[in-house]
Amino acid sequence: MEEQYLNLTAYSNNLIRTGAIPSHKDKKKTTGGIYYCVSKKHEEGEEMDDETLESIAKRRAVIKDSWDFYRMICSLLRDRRKYDEAFRRLQMDPVYPYLNSLAGLNDPGDDANTSEEVTQKDVPQYRTMSRSAVCKDLIIKAEKALPSLVEICKALAGSLGMEEVGVGPVKEVSSAIRKAEKKYDGDVLKIKDYCRALLVVKDFPTLLALLELARDSFGPLIRRVKLSTMKSDHRALAGGYRDCKINLELKDHICEIQIHVWPMWVVCGIDGFRHYRHCLEYSTDSFEDPYDALANLDRKTL
């Protein structure tokens, strides 16, 4: 979307500079004149050639697409502030200091924790296989592990009365390779969510209860507990996104349970990851004011 937006903007500026968009007769060319020309009515009998009509239509498309993109940026900033406010309120919970003092397990974001990197098991045959072939084999293992993950999530949800429970589809090959290239220098073995599920807890006390229940019920299977984004001295992920993650080894495959807290979950719901991905792609955390998104654009475009 961003590339299309930039291409449209560049095209629009070229139209303006080359005079492809007609301006009002005997008047200086200004931004106001451009908008006047786009919307002006022609005198009866006056005809416009096809090239001019096409230029006007493309200019209208530029204006619409540009402002649609800007509205999306504004909505991302709005939801980031909602996430921040929800987390600020959650920190007022009496149990938060205890949660804030906990160290995760193999959590690379926790400075107090000496982490051992958790990856999928590297087997000898992978050394002669392409990345796509390795992904396909990991997906087969994920599909075998999925029923066990579902049973674990059912047990946790039944014991604690979860607000929401969901099991995501097994990650596809193209998605796995894309993620590996963006986050892990192309190493598909570092992806831990081929097989994934999500749980939504009511509040921090319920989150603590879930962590204790998981430790007591299937502790030997747990390979990582990531709590760092829930800590007061750690930044949120892009766009204010925060969650807790538990990684388990089921049938020789690392699976992931993503745990969300209800007041933050309701900001974007199931689209929370899409919000995070867009904020990361468009670097929305690099500015606070929506007007800053317009910086460095040609004034004629505005």
Tab-separated table of C-alpha atoms in Angstrom:
chain	number	residue	atom	x	y	z
A	1	MET	CA	0.000	0.000	0.000
A	2	GLU	CA	2.768	2.444	0.876
A	3	GLU	CA	4.499	1.868	-2.473
A	4	GLN	CA	1.247	2.499	-4.335
A	5	TYR	CA	0.696	5.633	-2.292
A	6	LEU	CA	4.156	6.971	-3.131
A	7	ASN	CA	3.740	6.101	-6.807
A	8	LEU	CA	0.391	7.899	-6.935
A	9	THR	CA	1.855	10.936	-5.207
A	10	ALA	CA	4.783	11.065	-7.610
A	11	TYR	CA	2.436	10.767	-10.576
A	12	SER	CA	0.255	13.555	-9.181
A	13	ASN	CA	3.225	15.868	-8.745
A	14	ASN	CA	4.333	15.203	-12.312
A	15	LEU	CA	0.892	16.133	-13.592
A	16	ILE	CA	1.029	19.381	-11.643
A	17	ARG	CA	4.537	20.327	-12.720
A	18	THR	CA	4.007	19.533	-16.413
A	19	GLY	CA	0.702	21.383	-16.532
A	20	ALA	CA	-1.236	18.275	-17.542
A	21	ILE	CA	-4.003	19.406	-15.228
A	22	PRO	CA	-5.665	22.505	-16.745
A	23	SER	CA	-5.810	25.658	-14.639
A	24	HIS	CA	-8.371	28.403	-14.638
A	25	LYS	CA	-7.871	30.875	-17.455
A	26	ASP	CA	-6.021	34.105	-16.669
A	27	LYS	CA	-5.312	33.027	-13.074
A	28	LYS	CA	-2.087	32.062	-11.348
A	29	LYS	CA	-1.590	28.311	-10.867
A	30	THR	CA	-2.074	27.568	-7.178
A	31	THR	CA	-3.110	24.617	-5.101
A	32	GLY	CA	-6.584	26.076	-4.895
A	33	GLY	CA	-6.628	26.344	-8.670
A	34	ILE	CA	-5.853	22.655	-8.940
A	35	TYR	CA	-8.829	21.656	-6.819
A	36	TYR	CA	-10.992	24.185	-8.686
A	37	CYS	CA	-10.045	22.610	-11.986
A	38	VAL	CA	-10.798	19.100	-10.754
A	39	SER	CA	-14.319	20.018	-9.732
A	40	LYS	CA	-15.213	22.938	-12.021
A	41	LYS	CA	-18.211	22.787	-14.319
A	42	HIS	CA	-17.774	23.486	-17.983
A	43	GLU	CA	-19.863	25.853	-19.995
A	44	GLU	CA	-22.535	24.378	-22.181
A	45	GLY	CA	-21.090	23.132	-25.429
A	46	GLU	CA	-17.500	23.151	-24.131
A	47	GLU	CA	-15.751	19.845	-24.669
A	48	MET	CA	-12.656	18.351	-23.048
A	49	ASP	CA	-10.335	15.960	-24.799
A	50	ASP	CA	-9.869	12.414	-23.550
A	51	GLU	CA	-6.369	13.106	-22.229
A	52	THR	CA	-7.589	15.943	-20.019
A	53	LEU	CA	-10.511	13.882	-18.699
A	54	GLU	CA	-8.151	11.024	-17.900
A	55	SER	CA	-5.800	13.403	-16.068
A	56	ILE	CA	-8.668	14.727	-13.956
A	57	ALA	CA	-9.838	11.193	-13.106
A	58	LYS	CA	-6.343	10.151	-12.084
A	59	ARG	CA	-5.966	13.282	-9.974
A	60	ARG	CA	-9.185	12.429	-8.145
A	61	ALA	CA	-7.856	8.899	-7.558
A	62	VAL	CA	-4.619	10.367	-6.186
A	63	ILE	CA	-6.509	12.569	-3.738
A	64	LYS	CA	-8.750	9.722	-2.555
A	65	ASP	CA	-5.999	7.120	-2.179
A	66	SER	CA	-3.647	9.565	-0.488
A	67	TRP	CA	-6.175	10.537	2.152
A	68	ASP	CA	-7.343	6.947	2.628
A	69	PHE	CA	-3.735	6.073	3.458
A	70	TYR	CA	-3.487	9.045	5.821
A	71	ARG	CA	-6.715	8.006	7.591
A	72	MET	CA	-5.258	4.529	8.091
A	73	ILE	CA	-2.112	6.040	9.660
A	74	CYS	CA	-4.322	8.135	11.981
A	75	SER	CA	-6.263	5.026	13.032
A	76	LEU	CA	-3.002	3.196	13.818
A	77	LEU	CA	-1.885	6.086	16.040
A	78	ARG	CA	-5.301	6.202	17.721
A	79	ASP	CA	-5.210	2.490	18.548
A	80	ARG	CA	-1.635	2.756	19.835
A	81	ARG	CA	-2.817	5.337	22.357
A	82	LYS	CA	-5.695	3.052	23.337
A	83	TYR	CA	-3.229	0.211	23.961
A	84	ASP	CA	-1.026	2.503	26.047
A	85	GLU	CA	-3.974	3.714	28.122
A	86	ALA	CA	-5.289	0.178	28.690
A	87	PHE	CA	-1.860	-0.966	29.872
A	88	ARG	CA	-1.518	2.062	32.154
A	89	ARG	CA	-4.826	1.158	33.832
A	90	LEU	CA	-3.847	-2.502	34.144
A	91	GLN	CA	-0.667	-1.501	35.974
A	92	MET	CA	-2.856	-0.150	38.789
A	93	ASP	CA	-3.902	-3.716	39.654
A	94	PRO	CA	-2.531	-4.666	43.137
A	95	VAL	CA	-0.936	-7.853	41.735
A	96	TYR	CA	0.989	-6.045	38.996
A	97	PRO	CA	4.164	-5.442	41.061
A	98	TYR	CA	4.414	-9.213	41.552
A	99	LEU	CA	3.923	-9.892	37.829
A	100	ASN	CA	6.429	-7.161	37.024
A	101	SER	CA	9.044	-8.871	39.220
A	102	LEU	CA	8.774	-12.251	37.499
A	103	ALA	CA	11.449	-13.417	35.085
A	104	GLY	CA	10.450	-15.262	31.965
A	105	LEU	CA	11.970	-18.507	30.761
A	106	ASN	CA	14.392	-18.192	27.824
A	107	ASP	CA	12.934	-14.732	27.207
A	108	PRO	CA	15.380	-12.734	25.046
A	109	GLY	CA	13.683	-9.489	26.080
A	110	ASP	CA	14.261	-10.036	29.798
A	111	ASP	CA	17.608	-8.583	30.878
A	112	ALA	CA	17.531	-10.539	34.132
A	113	ASN	CA	17.161	-13.825	32.311
A	114	THR	CA	20.038	-15.739	30.716
A	115	SER	CA	18.331	-16.973	27.594
A	116	GLU	CA	18.871	-20.133	25.643
A	117	GLU	CA	17.502	-19.636	22.148
A	118	VAL	CA	14.508	-21.849	21.465
A	119	THR	CA	14.262	-23.226	17.921
A	120	GLN	CA	12.684	-26.091	16.054
A	121	LYS	CA	14.739	-29.277	16.163
A	122	ASP	CA	17.435	-29.356	13.480
A	123	VAL	CA	17.587	-32.840	11.986
A	124	PRO	CA	20.411	-34.062	9.679
A	125	GLN	CA	18.267	-34.289	6.531
A	126	TYR	CA	17.496	-30.567	6.705
A	127	ARG	CA	21.077	-29.782	5.661
A	128	THR	CA	20.430	-31.044	2.139
A	129	MET	CA	16.898	-29.657	1.809
A	130	SER	CA	15.725	-26.296	0.486
A	131	ARG	CA	14.048	-23.816	2.841
A	132	SER	CA	10.669	-24.554	1.271
A	133	ALA	CA	11.136	-28.287	1.814
A	134	VAL	CA	12.168	-27.732	5.441
A	135	CYS	CA	9.083	-25.565	5.968
A	136	LYS	CA	6.841	-28.252	4.493
A	137	ASP	CA	8.305	-30.839	6.855
A	138	LEU	CA	7.845	-28.503	9.850
A	139	ILE	CA	4.243	-27.880	8.786
A	140	ILE	CA	3.591	-31.643	8.732
A	141	LYS	CA	4.955	-31.845	12.287
A	142	ALA	CA	2.837	-28.836	13.298
A	143	GLU	CA	-0.312	-30.530	12.003
A	144	LYS	CA	0.502	-33.620	14.079
A	145	ALA	CA	1.073	-31.470	17.184
A	146	LEU	CA	-2.075	-29.368	16.738
A	147	PRO	CA	-4.572	-31.785	18.408
A	148	SER	CA	-2.390	-31.918	21.535
A	149	LEU	CA	-2.200	-28.121	21.640
A	150	VAL	CA	-5.994	-27.910	21.323
A	151	GLU	CA	-6.445	-30.267	24.290
A	152	ILE	CA	-4.051	-28.205	26.438
A	153	CYS	CA	-5.900	-24.988	25.573
A	154	LYS	CA	-9.237	-26.607	26.385
A	155	ALA	CA	-7.915	-27.701	29.776
A	156	LEU	CA	-6.586	-24.212	30.597
A	157	ALA	CA	-9.755	-22.495	29.390
A	158	GLY	CA	-12.014	-24.868	31.311
A	159	SER	CA	-10.105	-24.367	34.563
A	160	LEU	CA	-9.910	-20.562	34.422
A	161	GLY	CA	-12.975	-19.501	32.441
A	162	MET	CA	-11.223	-17.773	29.550
A	163	GLU	CA	-12.785	-14.790	27.804
A	164	GLU	CA	-11.701	-15.994	24.349
A	165	VAL	CA	-10.008	-19.137	23.028
A	166	GLY	CA	-8.825	-19.675	19.480
A	167	VAL	CA	-6.625	-22.025	17.492
A	168	GLY	CA	-5.001	-20.478	14.451
A	169	PRO	CA	-4.413	-22.286	11.156
A	170	VAL	CA	-1.002	-23.860	10.730
A	171	LYS	CA	1.355	-21.339	9.119
A	172	GLU	CA	1.797	-21.674	5.366
A	173	VAL	CA	5.148	-22.063	3.612
A	174	SER	CA	5.096	-18.582	2.049
A	175	SER	CA	4.242	-16.924	5.373
A	176	ALA	CA	6.963	-18.867	7.185
A	177	ILE	CA	9.658	-17.891	4.677
A	178	ARG	CA	8.542	-14.247	4.749
A	179	LYS	CA	8.720	-14.149	8.549
A	180	ALA	CA	12.100	-15.907	8.608
A	181	GLU	CA	13.534	-13.346	6.182
A	182	LYS	CA	12.221	-10.392	8.188
A	183	LYS	CA	13.111	-11.569	11.695
A	184	TYR	CA	15.587	-14.451	11.615
A	185	ASP	CA	17.961	-13.887	8.678
A	186	GLY	CA	16.086	-16.528	6.708
A	187	ASP	CA	16.351	-19.295	9.344
A	188	VAL	CA	12.976	-21.092	9.259
A	189	LEU	CA	13.925	-23.211	12.295
A	190	LYS	CA	13.651	-20.114	14.524
A	191	ILE	CA	9.932	-19.756	13.820
A	192	LYS	CA	8.024	-20.986	16.838
A	193	ASP	CA	4.416	-20.421	15.764
A	194	TYR	CA	3.826	-22.840	12.899
A	195	CYS	CA	1.316	-24.370	15.311
A	196	ARG	CA	-0.372	-21.685	17.438
A	197	ALA	CA	-3.302	-20.846	19.659
A	198	LEU	CA	-4.514	-17.831	21.594
A	199	LEU	CA	-6.099	-17.375	24.994
A	200	VAL	CA	-7.630	-14.160	26.335
A	201	VAL	CA	-7.640	-13.774	30.134
A	202	LYS	CA	-9.781	-11.331	32.083
A	203	ASP	CA	-7.013	-9.568	34.017
A	204	PHE	CA	-3.519	-9.899	35.486
A	205	PRO	CA	-4.583	-12.151	38.408
A	206	THR	CA	-6.011	-14.599	35.859
A	207	LEU	CA	-2.796	-14.391	33.828
A	208	LEU	CA	-0.776	-15.282	36.937
A	209	ALA	CA	-3.122	-18.184	37.681
A	210	LEU	CA	-2.700	-19.440	34.107
A	211	LEU	CA	1.097	-19.339	34.343
A	212	GLU	CA	1.052	-21.309	37.601
A	213	LEU	CA	-1.461	-23.819	36.224
A	214	ALA	CA	0.635	-24.306	33.087
A	215	ARG	CA	3.785	-24.845	35.156
A	216	ASP	CA	2.080	-27.395	37.432
A	217	SER	CA	0.213	-29.222	34.649
A	218	PHE	CA	2.769	-29.529	31.849
A	219	GLY	CA	5.926	-27.841	33.108
A	220	PRO	CA	8.355	-30.355	31.492
A	221	LEU	CA	6.946	-29.453	28.059
A	222	ILE	CA	7.497	-25.697	28.423
A	223	ARG	CA	10.483	-24.328	26.509
A	224	ARG	CA	9.892	-20.573	26.753
A	225	VAL	CA	7.748	-18.091	28.681
A	226	LYS	CA	7.935	-14.582	27.265
A	227	LEU	CA	6.746	-11.887	29.688
A	228	SER	CA	9.023	-8.990	28.760
A	229	THR	CA	6.449	-6.836	26.925
A	230	MET	CA	4.281	-6.903	30.062
A	231	LYS	CA	7.050	-5.285	32.128
A	232	SER	CA	6.880	-1.595	33.053
A	233	ASP	CA	10.517	-0.984	32.090
A	234	HIS	CA	10.163	-2.546	28.629
A	235	ARG	CA	8.747	-0.938	25.533
A	236	ALA	CA	5.681	-2.372	23.887
A	237	LEU	CA	5.938	-3.961	20.474
A	238	ALA	CA	5.191	-1.753	17.468
A	239	GLY	CA	1.893	0.092	17.841
A	240	GLY	CA	1.583	-0.577	21.588
A	241	TYR	CA	0.963	-4.299	21.042
A	242	ARG	CA	1.618	-6.453	24.145
A	243	ASP	CA	1.078	-10.118	24.951
A	244	CYS	CA	2.560	-13.078	26.800
A	245	LYS	CA	3.788	-16.190	25.017
A	246	ILE	CA	4.255	-19.776	26.160
A	247	ASN	CA	6.143	-22.147	23.868
A	248	LEU	CA	5.732	-25.896	24.353
A	249	GLU	CA	7.338	-28.886	22.716
A	250	LEU	CA	4.654	-31.300	21.552
A	251	LYS	CA	5.496	-34.329	19.414
A	252	ASP	CA	9.017	-32.981	18.728
A	253	HIS	CA	7.651	-29.644	17.512
A	254	ILE	CA	7.700	-26.201	19.192
A	255	CYS	CA	4.185	-24.761	19.434
A	256	GLU	CA	3.033	-21.372	20.727
A	257	ILE	CA	0.216	-20.143	22.970
A	258	GLN	CA	-0.313	-16.375	22.778
A	259	ILE	CA	-1.979	-14.956	25.884
A	260	HIS	CA	-3.791	-11.608	25.755
A	261	VAL	CA	-5.348	-9.571	28.552
A	262	TRP	CA	-8.955	-8.542	27.899
A	263	PRO	CA	-8.687	-4.714	28.303
A	264	MET	CA	-5.932	-4.629	25.665
A	265	TRP	CA	-7.488	-7.340	23.525
A	266	VAL	CA	-10.683	-5.333	22.951
A	267	VAL	CA	-8.744	-2.448	21.334
A	268	CYS	CA	-8.295	-4.367	18.063
A	269	GLY	CA	-9.528	-7.887	18.831
A	270	ILE	CA	-8.379	-10.536	16.399
A	271	ASP	CA	-6.935	-7.765	14.194
A	272	GLY	CA	-4.336	-6.874	16.830
A	273	PHE	CA	-1.555	-8.612	14.928
A	274	ARG	CA	-2.522	-6.826	11.719
A	275	HIS	CA	-2.300	-3.532	13.642
A	276	TYR	CA	1.156	-4.521	14.902
A	277	ARG	CA	2.321	-5.507	11.418
A	278	HIS	CA	1.119	-2.248	9.831
A	279	CYS	CA	2.706	-0.134	12.578
A	280	LEU	CA	5.975	-1.968	12.009
A	281	GLU	CA	5.777	-1.573	8.231
A	282	TYR	CA	4.990	2.153	8.320
A	283	SER	CA	7.173	3.017	11.370
A	284	THR	CA	4.287	4.765	13.135
A	285	ASP	CA	6.151	4.674	16.463
A	286	SER	CA	8.626	7.173	15.003
A	287	PHE	CA	6.183	10.070	15.494
A	288	GLU	CA	3.382	11.047	17.891
A	289	ASP	CA	1.356	13.613	15.964
A	290	PRO	CA	-0.677	12.454	12.921
A	291	TYR	CA	0.275	15.707	11.159
A	292	ASP	CA	3.883	14.497	11.182
A	293	ALA	CA	2.812	11.825	8.690
A	294	LEU	CA	2.481	14.631	6.145
A	295	ALA	CA	6.061	15.843	6.621
A	296	ASN	CA	8.193	16.211	3.476
A	297	LEU	CA	5.264	15.854	1.105
A	298	ASP	CA	5.043	18.373	-1.719
A	299	ARG	CA	2.700	21.184	-0.633
A	300	LYS	CA	0.906	20.882	-3.964
A	301	THR	CA	0.013	17.304	-3.046
A	302	LEU	CA	-1.564	18.573	0.178
